[in-house]
Tab-separated table of C-alpha atoms and ligand atoms in Angstrom:
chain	number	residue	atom	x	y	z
W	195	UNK	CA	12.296	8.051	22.468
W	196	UNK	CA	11.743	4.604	21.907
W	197	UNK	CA	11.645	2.842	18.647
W	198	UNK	CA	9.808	-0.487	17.937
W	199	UNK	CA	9.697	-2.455	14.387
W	200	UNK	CA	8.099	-4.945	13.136
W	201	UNK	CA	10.192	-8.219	13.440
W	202	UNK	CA	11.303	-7.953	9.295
W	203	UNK	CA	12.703	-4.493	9.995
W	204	UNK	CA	16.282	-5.102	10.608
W	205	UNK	CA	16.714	-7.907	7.850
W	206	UNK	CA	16.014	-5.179	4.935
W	207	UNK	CA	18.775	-4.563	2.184
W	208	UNK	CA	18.562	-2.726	-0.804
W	209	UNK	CA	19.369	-5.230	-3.610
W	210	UNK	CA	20.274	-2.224	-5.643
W	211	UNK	CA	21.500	-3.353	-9.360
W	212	UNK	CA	19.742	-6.708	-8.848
W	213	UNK	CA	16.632	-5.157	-8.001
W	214	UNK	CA	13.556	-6.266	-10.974
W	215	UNK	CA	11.622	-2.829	-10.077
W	216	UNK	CA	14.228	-0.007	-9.272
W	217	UNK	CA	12.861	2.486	-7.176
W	218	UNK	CA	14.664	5.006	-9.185
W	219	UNK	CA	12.259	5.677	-12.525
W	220	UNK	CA	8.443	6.306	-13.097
W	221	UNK	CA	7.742	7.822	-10.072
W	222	UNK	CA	8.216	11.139	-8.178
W	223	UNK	CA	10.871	10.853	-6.321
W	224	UNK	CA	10.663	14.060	-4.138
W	225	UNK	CA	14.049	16.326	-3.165
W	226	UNK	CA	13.673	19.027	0.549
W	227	UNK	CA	14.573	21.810	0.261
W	228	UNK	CA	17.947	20.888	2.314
W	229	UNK	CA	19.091	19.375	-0.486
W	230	UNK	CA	18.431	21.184	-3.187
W	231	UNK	CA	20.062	23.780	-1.358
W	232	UNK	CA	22.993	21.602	-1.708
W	233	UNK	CA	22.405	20.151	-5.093
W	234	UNK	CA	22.553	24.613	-6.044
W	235	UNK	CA	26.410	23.733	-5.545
W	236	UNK	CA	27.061	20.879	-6.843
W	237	UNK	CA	27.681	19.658	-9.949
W	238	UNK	CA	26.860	16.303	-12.036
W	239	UNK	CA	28.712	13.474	-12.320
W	240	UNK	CA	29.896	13.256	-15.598
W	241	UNK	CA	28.765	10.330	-16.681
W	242	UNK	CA	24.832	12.197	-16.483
W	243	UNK	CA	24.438	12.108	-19.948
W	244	UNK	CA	22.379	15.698	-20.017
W	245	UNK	CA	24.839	17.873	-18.520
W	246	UNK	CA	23.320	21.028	-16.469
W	247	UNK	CA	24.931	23.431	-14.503
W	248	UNK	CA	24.080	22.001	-10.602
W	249	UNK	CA	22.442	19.329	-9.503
W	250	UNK	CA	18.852	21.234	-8.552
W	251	UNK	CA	19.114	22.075	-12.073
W	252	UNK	CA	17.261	18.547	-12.326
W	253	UNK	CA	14.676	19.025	-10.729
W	254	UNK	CA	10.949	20.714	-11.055
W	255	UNK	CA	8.146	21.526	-9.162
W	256	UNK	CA	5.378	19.221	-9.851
W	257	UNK	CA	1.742	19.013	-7.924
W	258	UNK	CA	3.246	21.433	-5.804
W	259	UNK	CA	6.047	19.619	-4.148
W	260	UNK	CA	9.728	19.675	-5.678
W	261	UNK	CA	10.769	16.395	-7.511
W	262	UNK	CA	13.630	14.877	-10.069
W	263	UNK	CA	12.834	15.603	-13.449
W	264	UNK	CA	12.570	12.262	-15.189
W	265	UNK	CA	14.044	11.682	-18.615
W	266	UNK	CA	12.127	10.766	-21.454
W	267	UNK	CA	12.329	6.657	-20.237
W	268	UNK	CA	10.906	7.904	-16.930
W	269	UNK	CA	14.140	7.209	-15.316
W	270	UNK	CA	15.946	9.279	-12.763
W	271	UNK	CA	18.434	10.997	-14.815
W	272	UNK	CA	20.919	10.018	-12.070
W	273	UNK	CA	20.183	6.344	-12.494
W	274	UNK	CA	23.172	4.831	-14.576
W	275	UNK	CA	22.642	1.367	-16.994
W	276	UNK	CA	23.574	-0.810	-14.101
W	277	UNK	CA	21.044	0.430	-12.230
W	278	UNK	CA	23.125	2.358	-9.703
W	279	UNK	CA	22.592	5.817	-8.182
W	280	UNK	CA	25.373	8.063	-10.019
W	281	UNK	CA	24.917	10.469	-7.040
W	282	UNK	CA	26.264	8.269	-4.447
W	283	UNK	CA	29.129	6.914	-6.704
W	284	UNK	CA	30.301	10.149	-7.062
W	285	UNK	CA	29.456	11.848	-3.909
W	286	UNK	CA	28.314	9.126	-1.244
W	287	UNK	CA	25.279	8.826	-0.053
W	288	UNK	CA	25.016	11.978	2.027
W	289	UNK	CA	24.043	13.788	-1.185
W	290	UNK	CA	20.718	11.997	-1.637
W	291	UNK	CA	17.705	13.461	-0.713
W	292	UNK	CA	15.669	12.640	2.631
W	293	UNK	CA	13.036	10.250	0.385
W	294	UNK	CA	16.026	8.625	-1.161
W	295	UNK	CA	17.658	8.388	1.839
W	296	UNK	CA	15.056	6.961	4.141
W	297	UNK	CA	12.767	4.866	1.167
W	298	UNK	CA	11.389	2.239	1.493
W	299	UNK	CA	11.109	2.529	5.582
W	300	UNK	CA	8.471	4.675	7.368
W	301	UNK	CA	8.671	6.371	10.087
W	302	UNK	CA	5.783	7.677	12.834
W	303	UNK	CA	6.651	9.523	15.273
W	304	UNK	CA	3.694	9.014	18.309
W	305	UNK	CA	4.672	11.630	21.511
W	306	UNK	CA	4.858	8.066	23.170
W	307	UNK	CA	7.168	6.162	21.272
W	308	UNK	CA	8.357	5.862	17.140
W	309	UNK	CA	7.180	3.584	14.997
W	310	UNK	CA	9.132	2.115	12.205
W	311	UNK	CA	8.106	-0.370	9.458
W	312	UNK	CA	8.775	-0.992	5.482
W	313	UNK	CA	6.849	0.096	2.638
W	314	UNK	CA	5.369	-2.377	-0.068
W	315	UNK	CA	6.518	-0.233	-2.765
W	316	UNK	CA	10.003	-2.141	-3.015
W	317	UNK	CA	10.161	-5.705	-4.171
W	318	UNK	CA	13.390	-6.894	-1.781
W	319	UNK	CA	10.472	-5.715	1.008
W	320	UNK	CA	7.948	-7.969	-0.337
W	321	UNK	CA	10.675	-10.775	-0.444
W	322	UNK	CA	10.766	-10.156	3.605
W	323	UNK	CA	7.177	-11.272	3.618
W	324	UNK	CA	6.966	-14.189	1.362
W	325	UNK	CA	7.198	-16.895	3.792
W	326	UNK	CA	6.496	-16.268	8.041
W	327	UNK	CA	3.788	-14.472	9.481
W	328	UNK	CA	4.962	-11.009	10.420
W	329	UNK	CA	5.490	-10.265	14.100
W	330	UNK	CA	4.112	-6.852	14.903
W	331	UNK	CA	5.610	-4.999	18.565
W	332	UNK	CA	3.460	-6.096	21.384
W	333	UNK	CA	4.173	-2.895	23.724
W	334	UNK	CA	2.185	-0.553	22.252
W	335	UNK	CA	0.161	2.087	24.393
W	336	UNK	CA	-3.174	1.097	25.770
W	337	UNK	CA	-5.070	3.227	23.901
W	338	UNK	CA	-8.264	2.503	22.395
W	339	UNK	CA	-6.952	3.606	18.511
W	340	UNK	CA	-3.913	1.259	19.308
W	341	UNK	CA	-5.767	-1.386	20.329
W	342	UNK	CA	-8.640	-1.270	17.160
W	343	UNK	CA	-5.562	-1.253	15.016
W	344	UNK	CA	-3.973	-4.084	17.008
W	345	UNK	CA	-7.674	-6.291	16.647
W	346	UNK	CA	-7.823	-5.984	12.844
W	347	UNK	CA	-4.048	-6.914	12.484
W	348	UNK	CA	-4.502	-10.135	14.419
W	349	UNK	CA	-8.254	-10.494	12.650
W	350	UNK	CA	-6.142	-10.734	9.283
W	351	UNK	CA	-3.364	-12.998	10.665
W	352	UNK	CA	-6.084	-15.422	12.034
W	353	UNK	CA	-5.611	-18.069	9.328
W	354	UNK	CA	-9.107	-19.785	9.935
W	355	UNK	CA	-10.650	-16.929	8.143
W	356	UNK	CA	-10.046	-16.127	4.481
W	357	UNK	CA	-8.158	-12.687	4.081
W	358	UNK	CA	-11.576	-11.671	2.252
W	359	UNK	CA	-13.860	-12.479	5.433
W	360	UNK	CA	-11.432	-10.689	8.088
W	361	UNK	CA	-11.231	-7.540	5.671
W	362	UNK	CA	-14.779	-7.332	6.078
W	363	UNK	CA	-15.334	-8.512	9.200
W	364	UNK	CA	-13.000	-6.048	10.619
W	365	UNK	CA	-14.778	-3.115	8.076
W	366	UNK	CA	-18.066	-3.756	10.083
W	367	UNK	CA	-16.629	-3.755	13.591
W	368	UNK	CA	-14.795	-0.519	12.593
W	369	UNK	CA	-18.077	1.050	11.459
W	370	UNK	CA	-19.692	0.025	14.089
W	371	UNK	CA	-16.863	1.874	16.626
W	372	UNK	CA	-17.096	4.875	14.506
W	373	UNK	CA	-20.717	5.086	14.817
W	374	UNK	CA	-20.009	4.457	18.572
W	375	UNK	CA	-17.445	7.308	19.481
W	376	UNK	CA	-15.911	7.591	21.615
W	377	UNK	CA	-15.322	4.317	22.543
W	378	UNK	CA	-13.590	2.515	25.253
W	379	UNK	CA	-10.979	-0.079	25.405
W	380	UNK	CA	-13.108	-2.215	27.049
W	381	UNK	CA	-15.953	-1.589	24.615
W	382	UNK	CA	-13.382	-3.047	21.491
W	383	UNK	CA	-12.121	-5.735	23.869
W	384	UNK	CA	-16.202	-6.424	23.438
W	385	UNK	CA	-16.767	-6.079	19.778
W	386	UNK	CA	-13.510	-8.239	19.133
W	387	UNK	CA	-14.425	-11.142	21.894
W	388	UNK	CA	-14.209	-14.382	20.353
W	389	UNK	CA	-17.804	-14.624	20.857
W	390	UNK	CA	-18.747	-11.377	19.239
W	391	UNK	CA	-16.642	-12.341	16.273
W	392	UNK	CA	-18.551	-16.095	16.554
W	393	UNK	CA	-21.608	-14.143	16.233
W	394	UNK	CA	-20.307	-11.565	13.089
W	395	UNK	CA	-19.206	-14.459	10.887
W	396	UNK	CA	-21.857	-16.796	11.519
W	397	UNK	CA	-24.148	-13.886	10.480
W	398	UNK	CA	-22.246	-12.764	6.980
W	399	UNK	CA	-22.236	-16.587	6.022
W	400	UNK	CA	-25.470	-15.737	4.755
W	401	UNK	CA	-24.599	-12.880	2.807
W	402	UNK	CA	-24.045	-13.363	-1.142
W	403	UNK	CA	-22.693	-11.301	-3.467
W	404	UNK	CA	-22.608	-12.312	-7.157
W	405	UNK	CA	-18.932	-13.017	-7.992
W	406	UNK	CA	-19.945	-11.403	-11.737
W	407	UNK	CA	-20.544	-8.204	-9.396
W	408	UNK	CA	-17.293	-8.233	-7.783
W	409	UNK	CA	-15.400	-8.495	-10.432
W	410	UNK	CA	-17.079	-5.940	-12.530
W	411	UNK	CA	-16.839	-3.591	-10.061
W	412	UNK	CA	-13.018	-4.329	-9.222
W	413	UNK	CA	-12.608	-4.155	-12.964
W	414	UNK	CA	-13.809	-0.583	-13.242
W	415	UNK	CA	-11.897	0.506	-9.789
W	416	UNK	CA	-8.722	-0.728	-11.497
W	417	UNK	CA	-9.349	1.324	-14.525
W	418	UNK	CA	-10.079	4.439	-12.318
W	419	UNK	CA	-6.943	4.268	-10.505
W	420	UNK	CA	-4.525	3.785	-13.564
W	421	UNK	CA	-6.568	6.887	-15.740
W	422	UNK	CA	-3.902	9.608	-14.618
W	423	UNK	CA	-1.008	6.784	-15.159
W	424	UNK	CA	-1.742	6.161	-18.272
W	425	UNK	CA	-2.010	9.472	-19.491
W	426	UNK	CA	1.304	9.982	-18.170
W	427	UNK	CA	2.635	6.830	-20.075
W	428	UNK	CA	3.980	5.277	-16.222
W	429	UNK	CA	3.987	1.858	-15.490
W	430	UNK	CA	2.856	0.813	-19.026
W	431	UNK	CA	4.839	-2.149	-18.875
W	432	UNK	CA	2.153	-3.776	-16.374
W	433	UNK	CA	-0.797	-1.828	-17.000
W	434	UNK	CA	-1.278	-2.891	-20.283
W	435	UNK	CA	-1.323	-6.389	-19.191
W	436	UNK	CA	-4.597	-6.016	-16.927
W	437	UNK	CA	-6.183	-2.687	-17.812
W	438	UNK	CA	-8.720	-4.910	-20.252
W	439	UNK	CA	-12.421	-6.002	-20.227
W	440	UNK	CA	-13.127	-8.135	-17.338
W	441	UNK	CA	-11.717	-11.836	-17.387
W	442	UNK	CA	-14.116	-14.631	-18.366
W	443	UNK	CA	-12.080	-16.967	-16.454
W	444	UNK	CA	-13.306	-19.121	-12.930
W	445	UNK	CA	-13.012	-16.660	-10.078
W	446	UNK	CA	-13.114	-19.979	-7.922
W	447	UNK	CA	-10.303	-21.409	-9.482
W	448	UNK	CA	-8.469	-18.235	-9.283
W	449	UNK	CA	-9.275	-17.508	-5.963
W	450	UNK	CA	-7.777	-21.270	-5.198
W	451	UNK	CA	-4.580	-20.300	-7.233
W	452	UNK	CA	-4.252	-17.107	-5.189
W	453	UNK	CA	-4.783	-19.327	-1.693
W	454	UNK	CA	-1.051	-20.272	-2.683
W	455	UNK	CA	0.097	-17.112	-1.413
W	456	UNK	CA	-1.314	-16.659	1.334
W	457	UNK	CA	1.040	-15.841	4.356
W	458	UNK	CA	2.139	-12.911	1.669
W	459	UNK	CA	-1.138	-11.317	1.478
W	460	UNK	CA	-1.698	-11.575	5.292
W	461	UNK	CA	1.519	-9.934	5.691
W	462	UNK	CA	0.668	-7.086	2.919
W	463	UNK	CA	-2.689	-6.105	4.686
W	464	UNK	CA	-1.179	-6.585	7.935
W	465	UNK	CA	1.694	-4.378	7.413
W	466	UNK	CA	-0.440	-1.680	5.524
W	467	UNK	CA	-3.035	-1.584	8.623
W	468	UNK	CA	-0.051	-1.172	11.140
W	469	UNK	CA	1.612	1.682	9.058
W	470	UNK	CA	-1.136	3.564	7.477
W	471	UNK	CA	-4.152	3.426	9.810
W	472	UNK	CA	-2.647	5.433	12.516
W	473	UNK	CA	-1.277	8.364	12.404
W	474	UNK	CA	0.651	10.862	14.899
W	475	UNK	CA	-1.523	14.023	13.530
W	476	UNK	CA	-4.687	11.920	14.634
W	477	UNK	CA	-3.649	11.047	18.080
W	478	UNK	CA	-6.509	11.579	20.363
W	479	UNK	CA	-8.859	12.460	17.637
W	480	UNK	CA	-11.680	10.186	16.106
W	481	UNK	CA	-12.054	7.068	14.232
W	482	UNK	CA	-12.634	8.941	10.859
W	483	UNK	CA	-9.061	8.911	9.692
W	484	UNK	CA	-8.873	5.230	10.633
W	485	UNK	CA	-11.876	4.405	8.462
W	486	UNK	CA	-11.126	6.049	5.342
W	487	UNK	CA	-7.389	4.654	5.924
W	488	UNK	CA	-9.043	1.119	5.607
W	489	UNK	CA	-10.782	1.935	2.808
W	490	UNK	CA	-8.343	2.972	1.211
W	491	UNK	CA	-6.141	-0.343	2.319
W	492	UNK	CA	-9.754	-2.652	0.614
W	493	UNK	CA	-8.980	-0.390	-2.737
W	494	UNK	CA	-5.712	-1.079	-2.759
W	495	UNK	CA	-6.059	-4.471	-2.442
W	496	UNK	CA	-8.880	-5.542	-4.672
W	497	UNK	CA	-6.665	-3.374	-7.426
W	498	UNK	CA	-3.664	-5.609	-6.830
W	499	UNK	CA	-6.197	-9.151	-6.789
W	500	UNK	CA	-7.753	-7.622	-9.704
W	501	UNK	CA	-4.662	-7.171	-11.923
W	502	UNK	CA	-3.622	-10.897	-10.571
W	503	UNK	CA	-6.856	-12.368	-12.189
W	504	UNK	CA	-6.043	-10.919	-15.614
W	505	UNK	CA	-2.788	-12.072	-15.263
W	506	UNK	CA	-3.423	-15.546	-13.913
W	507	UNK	CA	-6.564	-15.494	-16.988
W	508	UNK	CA	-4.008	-14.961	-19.609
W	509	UNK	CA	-1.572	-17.058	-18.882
W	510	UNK	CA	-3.535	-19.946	-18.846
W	511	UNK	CA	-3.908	-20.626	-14.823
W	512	UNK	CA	-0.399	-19.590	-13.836
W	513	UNK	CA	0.212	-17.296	-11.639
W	514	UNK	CA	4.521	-16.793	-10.159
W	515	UNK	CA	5.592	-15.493	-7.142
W	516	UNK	CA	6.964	-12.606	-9.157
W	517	UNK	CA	3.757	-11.980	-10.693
W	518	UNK	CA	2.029	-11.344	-7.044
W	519	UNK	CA	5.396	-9.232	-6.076
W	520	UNK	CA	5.452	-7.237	-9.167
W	521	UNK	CA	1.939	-6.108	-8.912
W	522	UNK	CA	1.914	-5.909	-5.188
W	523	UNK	CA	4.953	-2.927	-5.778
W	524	UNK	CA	3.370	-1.599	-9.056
W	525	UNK	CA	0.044	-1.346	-7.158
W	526	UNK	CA	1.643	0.206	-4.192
W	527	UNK	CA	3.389	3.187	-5.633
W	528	UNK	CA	0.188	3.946	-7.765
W	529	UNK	CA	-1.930	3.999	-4.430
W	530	UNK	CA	0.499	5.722	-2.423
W	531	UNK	CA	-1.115	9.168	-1.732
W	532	UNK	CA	-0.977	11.697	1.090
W	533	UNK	CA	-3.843	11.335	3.597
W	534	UNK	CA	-5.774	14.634	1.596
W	535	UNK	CA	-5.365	13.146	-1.399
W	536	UNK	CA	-6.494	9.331	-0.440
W	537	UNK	CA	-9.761	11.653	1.136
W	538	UNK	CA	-10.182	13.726	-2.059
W	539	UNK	CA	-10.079	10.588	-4.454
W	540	UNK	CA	-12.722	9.414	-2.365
W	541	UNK	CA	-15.330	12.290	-2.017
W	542	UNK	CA	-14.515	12.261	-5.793
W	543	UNK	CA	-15.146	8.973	-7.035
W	544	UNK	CA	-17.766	7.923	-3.954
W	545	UNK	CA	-21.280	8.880	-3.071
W	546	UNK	CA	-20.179	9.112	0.285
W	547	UNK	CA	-16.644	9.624	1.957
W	548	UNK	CA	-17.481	6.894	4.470
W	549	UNK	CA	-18.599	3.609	2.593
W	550	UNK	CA	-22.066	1.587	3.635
W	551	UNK	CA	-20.465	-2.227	4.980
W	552	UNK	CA	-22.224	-3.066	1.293
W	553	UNK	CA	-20.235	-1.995	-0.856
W	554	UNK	CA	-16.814	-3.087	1.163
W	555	UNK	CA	-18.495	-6.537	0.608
W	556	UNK	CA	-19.117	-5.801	-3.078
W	557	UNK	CA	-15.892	-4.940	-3.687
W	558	UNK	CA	-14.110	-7.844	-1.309
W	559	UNK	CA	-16.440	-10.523	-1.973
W	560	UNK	CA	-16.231	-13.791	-0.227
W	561	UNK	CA	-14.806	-17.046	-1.059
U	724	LIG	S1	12.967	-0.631	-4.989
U	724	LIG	FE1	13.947	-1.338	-3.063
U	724	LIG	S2	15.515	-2.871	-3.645
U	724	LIG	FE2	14.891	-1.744	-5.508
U	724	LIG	S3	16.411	-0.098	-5.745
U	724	LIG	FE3	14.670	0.783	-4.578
U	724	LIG	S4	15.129	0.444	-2.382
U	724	LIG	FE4	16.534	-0.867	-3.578
């Protein structure tokens, strides 16, 4: 089977005791049942500092799937001060469990070939993407869900539109194919020609949306997503920073400020549209998945802009690279759901499952 990788791939490392957002606390981090199996028969290192009789003994079930039982910092009890796994100092890393193992890459596995690309959710990934345009495979199949996906990737790496307008220009074209099925690949080869495209922007140009709107609206999605964080007491460390009423500050100016990073954000939406819009169960089947994926990508998003305006707001107009990393990662775990649950949070929070163009353009704005 053949594997193909975005060009990043291969230059990944974790950073391990150097890394600024460990991987290894405030999260579930989930164990197979392979390895608790094995973890039945082993024992902790002793340097754990709450000793238990095996190594499964440290885990629990939790929403229904089997996870490490945090300790009361939300770290994996396995994590040492240094910020090293205690696991694989005392065992190697065959102990660790397939997530722990495998994070941050992901893997789909297509009948035709196996895709393989990195995960947001780990800051040395977001370092990767900081400075040169990703370069996505170019041999993918000729399919027409392929070649959708492959149109909105290079419709957010066209740098004469604003991230903003090629979210949304690509949202319309999508809904437009969905209302369409089944299409053709010649039929997207049509909705993406240059002068189809010519014709989409020149028409939203005369769309406005009060910024005030937007950023209400973002405001209360933010809040949403962090309700069942906060309860827990996860990630407090950043979401008390920008879970606040919303900023008085210039969304122009901020917006400018943001510009800075550009080639990052490209590479974030780019890299979340080619790993999370396809997927193997949906081969052959409609566009539905693919448009509730991209909504899901827009939320996502407009969370992680959102908590970069309060930040950039309170700080007077500054706004670091590590600021934009951090909250890229933060954001990213918090939003990283199974495909039911991305659909239930939807039908629960949303009149409808699929979203009118409007209120992608609500959320997204324009600038
Ligand atoms: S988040 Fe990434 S760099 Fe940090 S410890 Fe985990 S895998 Fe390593």
């Amino acid at each position: 089977m053949k594997h193909i990788h975005p060009d990043y791939y291969d230059k990944f490392h974790c950073i391990a005791s150097a890394c600024p957002i460990t991987c290894c606390k405030e999260w579930k981090i989930a164990v197979d049942d392979g390895t608790n199996r094995q973890w039945k028969k082993l024992s902790p290192p002793d340097s754990v500092e709450e000793h238990k009789n095996n190594l499964s003994a440290y885990t629990c079930i939790k929403d229904g799937a089997r996870v490490i039982r945090l300790d009361c910092r939300h770290n994996c009890p396995f994590l040492s001060d240094d910020k090293l796994c205690r696991l694989v100092t005392a065992y190697g890393d065959d102990v660790l469990s397939h997530t722990c193992t495998i994070f941050p890459r992901e893997l789909q596995e297509y009948d035709t070939h196996t895709e393989e690309s990195l995960m947001a959710c780990c800051p040395a990934v977001i370092d990767l993407w900081r400075d040169n345009p990703i370069i996505f495979p170019a041999d993918i199949p000729g399919t027409p869900l392929f070649l959708i996906r492959d149109k909105l990737i290079g419709l957010v790496q066209d740098t004469t539109l604003p991230p903003e307008s090629a979210l949304l220009e690509g949202f319309y074209i999508l809904l437009e194919l969905y209302r369409n099925e089944p299409v053709s690949c010649a039929q997207v080869h049509e909705y993406f020609s240059a002068q189809s495209l010519k014709e989409l922007h020149f028409a939203m140009t005369d769309i406005h949306i009060p910024e005030a709107d937007t950023v209400d609206e973002c405001n209360e999605l933010l809040q949403d997503l962090a309700v069942n964080y906060r309860k827990e007491g996860l990630y407090t460390g950043y979401l008390q920073d920008v879970l606040k009423e919303t900023p008085d500050g210039s969304w122009q100016n901020f917006s400018d400020m943001l510009a800075c990073y550009d080639v990052l954000i490209r590479n974030y939406l780019a890299n979340e549209f080619y790993s999370d819009l396809l997927s193997p169960d949906d081969s052959g089947r409609n566009l539905e998945h693919m448009v509730i994926q991209y909504q899901w990508i827009i939320i996502e998003y407009t969370a992680i802009r959102q908590s970069l305006f309060h930040i950039w707001n309170d700080s007077g107009g500054q706004l670091s690279y590590e600021n934009v990393r951090d909250y890229m990662v933060i954001l990213s775990r918090m939003t990283g759901y199974d495909d039911d649950d991305i659909r239930t949070y939807l039908e629960n929070s949303f009149e409808r499952l699929i979203w009118e163009w409007g209120y992608a353009a609500l959320i997204v704005g324009r600038y």
